[in-house]
PDB file of C-alpha atoms and ligand atoms in Angstrom:
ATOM      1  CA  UNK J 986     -43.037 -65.438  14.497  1.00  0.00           C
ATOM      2  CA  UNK J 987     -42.178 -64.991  18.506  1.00  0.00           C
ATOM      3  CA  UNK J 988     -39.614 -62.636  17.700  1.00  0.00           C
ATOM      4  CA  UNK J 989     -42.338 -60.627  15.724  1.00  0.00           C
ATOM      5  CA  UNK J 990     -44.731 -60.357  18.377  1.00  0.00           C
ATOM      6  CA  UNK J 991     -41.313 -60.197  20.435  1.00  0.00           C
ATOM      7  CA  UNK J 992     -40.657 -57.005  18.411  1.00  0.00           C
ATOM      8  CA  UNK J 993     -43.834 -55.476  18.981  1.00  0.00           C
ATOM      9  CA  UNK J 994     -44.212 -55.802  22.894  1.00  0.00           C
ATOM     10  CA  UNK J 995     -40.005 -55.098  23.482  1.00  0.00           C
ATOM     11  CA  UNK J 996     -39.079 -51.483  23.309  1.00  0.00           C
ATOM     12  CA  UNK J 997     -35.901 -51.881  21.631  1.00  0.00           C
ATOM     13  CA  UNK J 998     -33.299 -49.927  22.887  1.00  0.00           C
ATOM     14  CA  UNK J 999     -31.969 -46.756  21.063  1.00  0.00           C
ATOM     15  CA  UNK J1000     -29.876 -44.388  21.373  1.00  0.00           C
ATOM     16  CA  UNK J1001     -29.199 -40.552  19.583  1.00  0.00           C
ATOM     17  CA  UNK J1002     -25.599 -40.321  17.556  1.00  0.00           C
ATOM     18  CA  UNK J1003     -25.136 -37.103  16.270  1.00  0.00           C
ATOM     19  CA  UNK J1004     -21.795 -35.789  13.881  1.00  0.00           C
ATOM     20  CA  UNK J1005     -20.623 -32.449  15.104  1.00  0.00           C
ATOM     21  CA  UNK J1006     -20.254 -29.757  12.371  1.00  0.00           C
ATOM     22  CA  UNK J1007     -16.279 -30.853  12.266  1.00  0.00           C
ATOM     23  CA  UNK J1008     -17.111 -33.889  11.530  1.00  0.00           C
ATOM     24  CA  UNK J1009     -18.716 -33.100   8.508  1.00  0.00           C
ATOM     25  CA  UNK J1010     -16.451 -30.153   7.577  1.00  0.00           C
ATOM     26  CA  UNK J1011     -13.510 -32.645   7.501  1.00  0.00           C
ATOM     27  CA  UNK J1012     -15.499 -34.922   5.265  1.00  0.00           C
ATOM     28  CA  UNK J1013     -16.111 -37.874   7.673  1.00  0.00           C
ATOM     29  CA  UNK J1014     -19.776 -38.363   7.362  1.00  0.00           C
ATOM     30  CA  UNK J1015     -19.670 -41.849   5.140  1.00  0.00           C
ATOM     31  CA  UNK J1016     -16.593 -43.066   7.369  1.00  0.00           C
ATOM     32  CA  UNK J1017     -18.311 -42.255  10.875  1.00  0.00           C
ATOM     33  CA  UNK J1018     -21.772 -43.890   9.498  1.00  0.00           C
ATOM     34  CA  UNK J1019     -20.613 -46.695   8.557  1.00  0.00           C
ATOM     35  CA  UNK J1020     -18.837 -47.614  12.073  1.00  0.00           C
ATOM     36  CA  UNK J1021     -22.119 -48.308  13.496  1.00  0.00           C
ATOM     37  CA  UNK J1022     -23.588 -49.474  10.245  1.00  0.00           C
ATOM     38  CA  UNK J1023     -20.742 -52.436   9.936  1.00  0.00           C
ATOM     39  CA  UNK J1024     -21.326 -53.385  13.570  1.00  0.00           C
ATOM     40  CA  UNK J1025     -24.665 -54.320  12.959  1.00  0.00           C
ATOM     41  CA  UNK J1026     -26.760 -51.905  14.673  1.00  0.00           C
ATOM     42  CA  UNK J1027     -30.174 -50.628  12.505  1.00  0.00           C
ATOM     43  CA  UNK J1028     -30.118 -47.488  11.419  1.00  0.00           C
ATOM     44  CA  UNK J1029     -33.926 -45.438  12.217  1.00  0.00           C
ATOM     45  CA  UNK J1030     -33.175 -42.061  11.389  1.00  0.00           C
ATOM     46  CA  UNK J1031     -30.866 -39.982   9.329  1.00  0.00           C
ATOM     47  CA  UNK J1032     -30.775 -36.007   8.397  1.00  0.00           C
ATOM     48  CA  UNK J1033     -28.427 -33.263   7.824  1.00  0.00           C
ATOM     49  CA  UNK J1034     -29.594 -30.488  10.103  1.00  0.00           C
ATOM     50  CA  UNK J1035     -28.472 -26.576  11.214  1.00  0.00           C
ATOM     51  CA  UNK J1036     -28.999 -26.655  14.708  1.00  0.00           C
ATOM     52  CA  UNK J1037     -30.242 -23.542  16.532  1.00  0.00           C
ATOM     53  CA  UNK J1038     -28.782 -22.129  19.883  1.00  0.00           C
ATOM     54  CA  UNK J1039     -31.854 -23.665  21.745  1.00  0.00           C
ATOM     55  CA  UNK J1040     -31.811 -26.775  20.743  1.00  0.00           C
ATOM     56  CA  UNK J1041     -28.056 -27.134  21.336  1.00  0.00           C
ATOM     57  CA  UNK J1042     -28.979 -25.467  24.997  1.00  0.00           C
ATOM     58  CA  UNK J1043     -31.556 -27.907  25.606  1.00  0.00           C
ATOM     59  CA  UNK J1044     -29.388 -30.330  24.176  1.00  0.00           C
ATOM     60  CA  UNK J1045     -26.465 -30.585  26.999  1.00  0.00           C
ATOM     61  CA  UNK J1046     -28.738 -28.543  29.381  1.00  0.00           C
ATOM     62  CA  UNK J1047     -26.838 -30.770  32.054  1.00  0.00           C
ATOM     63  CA  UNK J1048     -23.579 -28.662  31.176  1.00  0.00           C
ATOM     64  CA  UNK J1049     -24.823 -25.173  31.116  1.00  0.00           C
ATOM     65  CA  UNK J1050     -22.833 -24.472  34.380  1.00  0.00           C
ATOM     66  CA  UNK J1051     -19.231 -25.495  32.818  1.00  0.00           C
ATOM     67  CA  UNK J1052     -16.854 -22.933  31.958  1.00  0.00           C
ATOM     68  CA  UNK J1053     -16.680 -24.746  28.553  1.00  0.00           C
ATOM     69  CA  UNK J1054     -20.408 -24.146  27.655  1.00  0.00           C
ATOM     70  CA  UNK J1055     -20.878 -21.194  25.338  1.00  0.00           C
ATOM     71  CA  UNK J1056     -17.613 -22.341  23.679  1.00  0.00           C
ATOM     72  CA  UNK J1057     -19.917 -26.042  23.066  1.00  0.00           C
ATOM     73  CA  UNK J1058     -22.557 -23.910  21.974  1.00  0.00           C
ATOM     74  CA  UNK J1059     -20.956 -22.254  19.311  1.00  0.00           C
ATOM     75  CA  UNK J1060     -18.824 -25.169  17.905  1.00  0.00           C
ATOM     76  CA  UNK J1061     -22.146 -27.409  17.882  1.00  0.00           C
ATOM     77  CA  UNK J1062     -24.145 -24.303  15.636  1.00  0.00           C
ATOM     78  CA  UNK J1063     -21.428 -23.324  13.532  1.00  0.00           C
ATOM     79  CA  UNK J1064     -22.429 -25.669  10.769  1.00  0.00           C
ATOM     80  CA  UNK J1065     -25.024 -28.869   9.811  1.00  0.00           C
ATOM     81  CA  UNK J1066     -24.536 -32.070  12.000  1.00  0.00           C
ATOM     82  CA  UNK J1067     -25.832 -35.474  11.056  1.00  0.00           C
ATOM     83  CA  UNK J1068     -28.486 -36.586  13.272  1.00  0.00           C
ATOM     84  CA  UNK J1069     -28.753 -40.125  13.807  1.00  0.00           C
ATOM     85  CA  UNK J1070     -31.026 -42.927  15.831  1.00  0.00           C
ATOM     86  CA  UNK J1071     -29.769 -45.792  15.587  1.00  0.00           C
ATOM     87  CA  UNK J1072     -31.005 -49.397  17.077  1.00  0.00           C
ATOM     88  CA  UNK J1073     -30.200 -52.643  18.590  1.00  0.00           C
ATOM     89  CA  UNK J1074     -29.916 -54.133  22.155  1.00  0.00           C
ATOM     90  CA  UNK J1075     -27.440 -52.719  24.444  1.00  0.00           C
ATOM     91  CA  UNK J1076     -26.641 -50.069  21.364  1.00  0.00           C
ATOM     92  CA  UNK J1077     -25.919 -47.094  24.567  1.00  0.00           C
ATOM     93  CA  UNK J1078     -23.516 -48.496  25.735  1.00  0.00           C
ATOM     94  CA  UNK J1079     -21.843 -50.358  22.624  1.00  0.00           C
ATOM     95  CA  UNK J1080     -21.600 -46.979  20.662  1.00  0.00           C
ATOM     96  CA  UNK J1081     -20.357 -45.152  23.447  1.00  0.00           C
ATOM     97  CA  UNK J1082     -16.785 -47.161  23.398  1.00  0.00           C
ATOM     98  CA  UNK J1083     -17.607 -47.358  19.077  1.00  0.00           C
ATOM     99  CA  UNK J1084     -17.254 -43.496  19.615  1.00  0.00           C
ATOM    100  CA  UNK J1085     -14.291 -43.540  22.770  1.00  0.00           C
ATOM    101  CA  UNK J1086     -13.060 -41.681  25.257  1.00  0.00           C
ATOM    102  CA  UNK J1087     -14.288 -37.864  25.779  1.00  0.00           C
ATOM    103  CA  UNK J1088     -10.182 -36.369  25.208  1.00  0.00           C
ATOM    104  CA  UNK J1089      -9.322 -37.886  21.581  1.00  0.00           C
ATOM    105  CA  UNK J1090      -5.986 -38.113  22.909  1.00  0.00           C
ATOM    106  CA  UNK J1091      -6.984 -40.640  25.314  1.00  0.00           C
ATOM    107  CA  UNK J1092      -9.946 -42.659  22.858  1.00  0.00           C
ATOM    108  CA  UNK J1093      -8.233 -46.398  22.534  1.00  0.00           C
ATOM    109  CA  UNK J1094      -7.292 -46.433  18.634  1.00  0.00           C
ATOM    110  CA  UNK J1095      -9.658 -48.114  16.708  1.00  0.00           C
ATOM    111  CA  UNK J1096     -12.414 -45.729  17.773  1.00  0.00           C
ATOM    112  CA  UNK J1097     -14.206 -43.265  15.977  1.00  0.00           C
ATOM    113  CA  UNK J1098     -12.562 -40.117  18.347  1.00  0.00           C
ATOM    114  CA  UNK J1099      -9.221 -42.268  18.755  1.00  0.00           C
ATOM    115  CA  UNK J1100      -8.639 -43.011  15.291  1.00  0.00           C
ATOM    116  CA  UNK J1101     -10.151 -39.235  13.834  1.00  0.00           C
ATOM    117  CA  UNK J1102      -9.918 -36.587  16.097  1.00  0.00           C
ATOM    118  CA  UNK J1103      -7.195 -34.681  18.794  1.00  0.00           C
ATOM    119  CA  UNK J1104      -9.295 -32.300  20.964  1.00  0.00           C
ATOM    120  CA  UNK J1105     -11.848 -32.356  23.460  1.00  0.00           C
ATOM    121  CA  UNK J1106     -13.326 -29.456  21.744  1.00  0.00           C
ATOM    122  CA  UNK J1107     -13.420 -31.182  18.341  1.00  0.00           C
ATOM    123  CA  UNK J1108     -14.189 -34.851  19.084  1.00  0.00           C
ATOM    124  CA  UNK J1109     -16.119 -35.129  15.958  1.00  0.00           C
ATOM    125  CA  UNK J1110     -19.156 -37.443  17.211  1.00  0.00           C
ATOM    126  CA  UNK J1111     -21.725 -37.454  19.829  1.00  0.00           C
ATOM    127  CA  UNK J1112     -23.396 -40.987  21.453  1.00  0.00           C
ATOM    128  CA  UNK J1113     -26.489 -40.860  24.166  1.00  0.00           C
ATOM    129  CA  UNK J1114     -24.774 -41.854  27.647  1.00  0.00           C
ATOM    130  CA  UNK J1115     -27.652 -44.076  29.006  1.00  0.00           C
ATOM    131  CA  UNK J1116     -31.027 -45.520  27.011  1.00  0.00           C
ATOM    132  CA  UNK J1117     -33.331 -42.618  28.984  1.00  0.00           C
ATOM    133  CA  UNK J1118     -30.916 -39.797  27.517  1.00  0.00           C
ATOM    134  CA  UNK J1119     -31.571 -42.037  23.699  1.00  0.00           C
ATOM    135  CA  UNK J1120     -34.916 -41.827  24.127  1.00  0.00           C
ATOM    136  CA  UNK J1121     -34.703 -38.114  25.509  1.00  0.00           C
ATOM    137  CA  UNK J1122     -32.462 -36.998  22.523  1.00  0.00           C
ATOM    138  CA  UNK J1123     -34.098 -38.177  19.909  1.00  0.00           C
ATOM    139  CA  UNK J1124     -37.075 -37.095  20.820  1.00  0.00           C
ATOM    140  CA  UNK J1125     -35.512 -33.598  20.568  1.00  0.00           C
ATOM    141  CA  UNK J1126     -34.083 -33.860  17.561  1.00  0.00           C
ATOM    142  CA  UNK J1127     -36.548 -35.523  15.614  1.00  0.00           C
ATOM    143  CA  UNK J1128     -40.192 -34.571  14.952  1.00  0.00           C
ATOM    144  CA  UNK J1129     -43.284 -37.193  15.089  1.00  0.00           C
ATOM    145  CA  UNK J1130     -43.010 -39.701  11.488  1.00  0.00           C
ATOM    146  CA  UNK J1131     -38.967 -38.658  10.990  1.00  0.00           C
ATOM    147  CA  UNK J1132     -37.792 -42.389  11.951  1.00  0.00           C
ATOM    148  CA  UNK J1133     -38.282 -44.912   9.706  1.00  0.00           C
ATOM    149  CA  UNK J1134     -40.214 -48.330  10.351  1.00  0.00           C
ATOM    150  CA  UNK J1135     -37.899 -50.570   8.544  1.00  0.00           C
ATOM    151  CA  UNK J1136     -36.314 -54.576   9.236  1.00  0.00           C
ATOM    152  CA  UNK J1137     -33.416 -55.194   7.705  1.00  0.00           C
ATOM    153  CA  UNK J1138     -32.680 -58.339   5.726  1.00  0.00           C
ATOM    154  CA  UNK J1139     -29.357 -58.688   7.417  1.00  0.00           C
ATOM    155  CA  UNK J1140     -31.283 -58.901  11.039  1.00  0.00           C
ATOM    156  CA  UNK J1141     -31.222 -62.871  10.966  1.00  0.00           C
ATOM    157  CA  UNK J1142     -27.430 -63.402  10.591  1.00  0.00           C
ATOM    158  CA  UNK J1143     -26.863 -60.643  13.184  1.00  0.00           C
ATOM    159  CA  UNK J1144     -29.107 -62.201  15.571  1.00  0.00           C
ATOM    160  CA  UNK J1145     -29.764 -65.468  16.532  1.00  0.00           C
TER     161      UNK J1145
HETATM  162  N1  UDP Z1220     -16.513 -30.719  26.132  1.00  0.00           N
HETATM  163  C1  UDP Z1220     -15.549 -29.715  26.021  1.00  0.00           C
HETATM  164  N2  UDP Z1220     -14.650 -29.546  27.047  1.00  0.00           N
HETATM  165  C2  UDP Z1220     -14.660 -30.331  28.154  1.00  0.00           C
HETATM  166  C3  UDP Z1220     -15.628 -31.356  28.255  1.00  0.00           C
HETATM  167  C4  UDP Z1220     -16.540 -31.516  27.228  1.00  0.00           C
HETATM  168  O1  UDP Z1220     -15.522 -28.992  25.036  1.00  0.00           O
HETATM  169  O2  UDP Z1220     -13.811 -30.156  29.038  1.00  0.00           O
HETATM  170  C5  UDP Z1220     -17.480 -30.903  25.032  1.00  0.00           C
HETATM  171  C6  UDP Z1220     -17.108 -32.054  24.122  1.00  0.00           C
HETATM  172  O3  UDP Z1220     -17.504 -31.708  22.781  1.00  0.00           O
HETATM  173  C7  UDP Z1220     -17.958 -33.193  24.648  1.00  0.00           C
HETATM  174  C8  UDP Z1220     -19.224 -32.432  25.028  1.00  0.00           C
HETATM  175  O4  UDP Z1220     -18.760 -31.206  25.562  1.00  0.00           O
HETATM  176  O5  UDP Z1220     -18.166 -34.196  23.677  1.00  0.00           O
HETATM  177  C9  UDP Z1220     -20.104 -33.129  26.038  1.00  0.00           C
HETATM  178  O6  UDP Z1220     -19.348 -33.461  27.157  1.00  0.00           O
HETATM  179  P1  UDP Z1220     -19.522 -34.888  27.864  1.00  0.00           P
HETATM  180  O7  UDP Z1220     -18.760 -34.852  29.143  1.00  0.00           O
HETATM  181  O8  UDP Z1220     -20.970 -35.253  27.912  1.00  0.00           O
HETATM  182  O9  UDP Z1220     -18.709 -35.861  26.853  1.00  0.00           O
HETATM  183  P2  UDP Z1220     -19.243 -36.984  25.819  1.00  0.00           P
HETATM  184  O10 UDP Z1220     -20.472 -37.615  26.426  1.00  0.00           O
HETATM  185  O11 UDP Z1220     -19.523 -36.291  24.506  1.00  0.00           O
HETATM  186  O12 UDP Z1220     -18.085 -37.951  25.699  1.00  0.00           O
HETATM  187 MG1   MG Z1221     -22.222 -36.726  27.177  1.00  0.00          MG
END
């Protein structure tokens, strides 16, 4: 009971995962999912989307000065992504070293970019890089009602 009423006075924390269009070209949707899914974190949303140019703007609007931009722009349009929220304290930071380092060729193996990917420009996954950018992100990518209000029956022998 006083981690129900817990649960509805705590903002869990979430953050915005998102698999680039090579990511699902190459067929790693199921394997990529279910890194975060076997770690234990809750999974609150889920879609296969074609981003527009805008969104993917507004998206890294912080890197619209780097040389590398409209090159980002393009490779994150070219094709659906999986959009993902997923949930669970300290889930930031956790899924950023899930996903690895930036450069693929420098991700510790046993991550999602060490083990999958080679290039910067292809680094097959996306992860929020603080819980204000989660919160930010997923409020851009999905609309009022699109995340699901769900426990999961696994919750008490993940947490004690
Ligand atoms: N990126 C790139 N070239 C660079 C740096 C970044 O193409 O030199 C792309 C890459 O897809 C990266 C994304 O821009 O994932 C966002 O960059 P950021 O530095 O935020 O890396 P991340 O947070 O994704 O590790
Ligand atoms: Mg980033």
């Amino acid at each position: 009971l006083l981690r129900k009423i817990f649960f509805f006075v705590q903002e869990v924390e979430q953050t915005y995962i998102m698999i680039k269009p090579d990511g699902v070209q190459r067929g790693l949707v199921g394997e990529i999912i279910s890194r975060f899914e076997k770690k234990g974190f809750l999974l609150k949303g889920l879609k296969l989307f074609q981003c527009p140019k805008d969104l993917a703007q507004e998206h890294y609007k912080d890197l619209k000065e780097r040389p590398f931009f409209p090159n980002l722009i393009d490779y994150i349009t070219s094709g659906p992504v999986v959009c993902m929220a997923w949930e669970g304290d300290g889930v930031v930071a956790s899924a950023r070293k899930l996903i690895g380092a930036t450069n693929p060729l420098q991700a510790e193996p046993g991550t999602i970019r060490g083990d999958l990917a080679v290039q910067t420009g292809r680094n097959v996954v996306h992860g929020s890089d603080s819980p204000d950018n989660g919160k930010r992100e997923i409020g851009l990518w999905f609309k009022e009602g699109e995340l699901a209000q769900w426990e999961s029956v696994q919750t008490p022998w993940l947490i004690e």
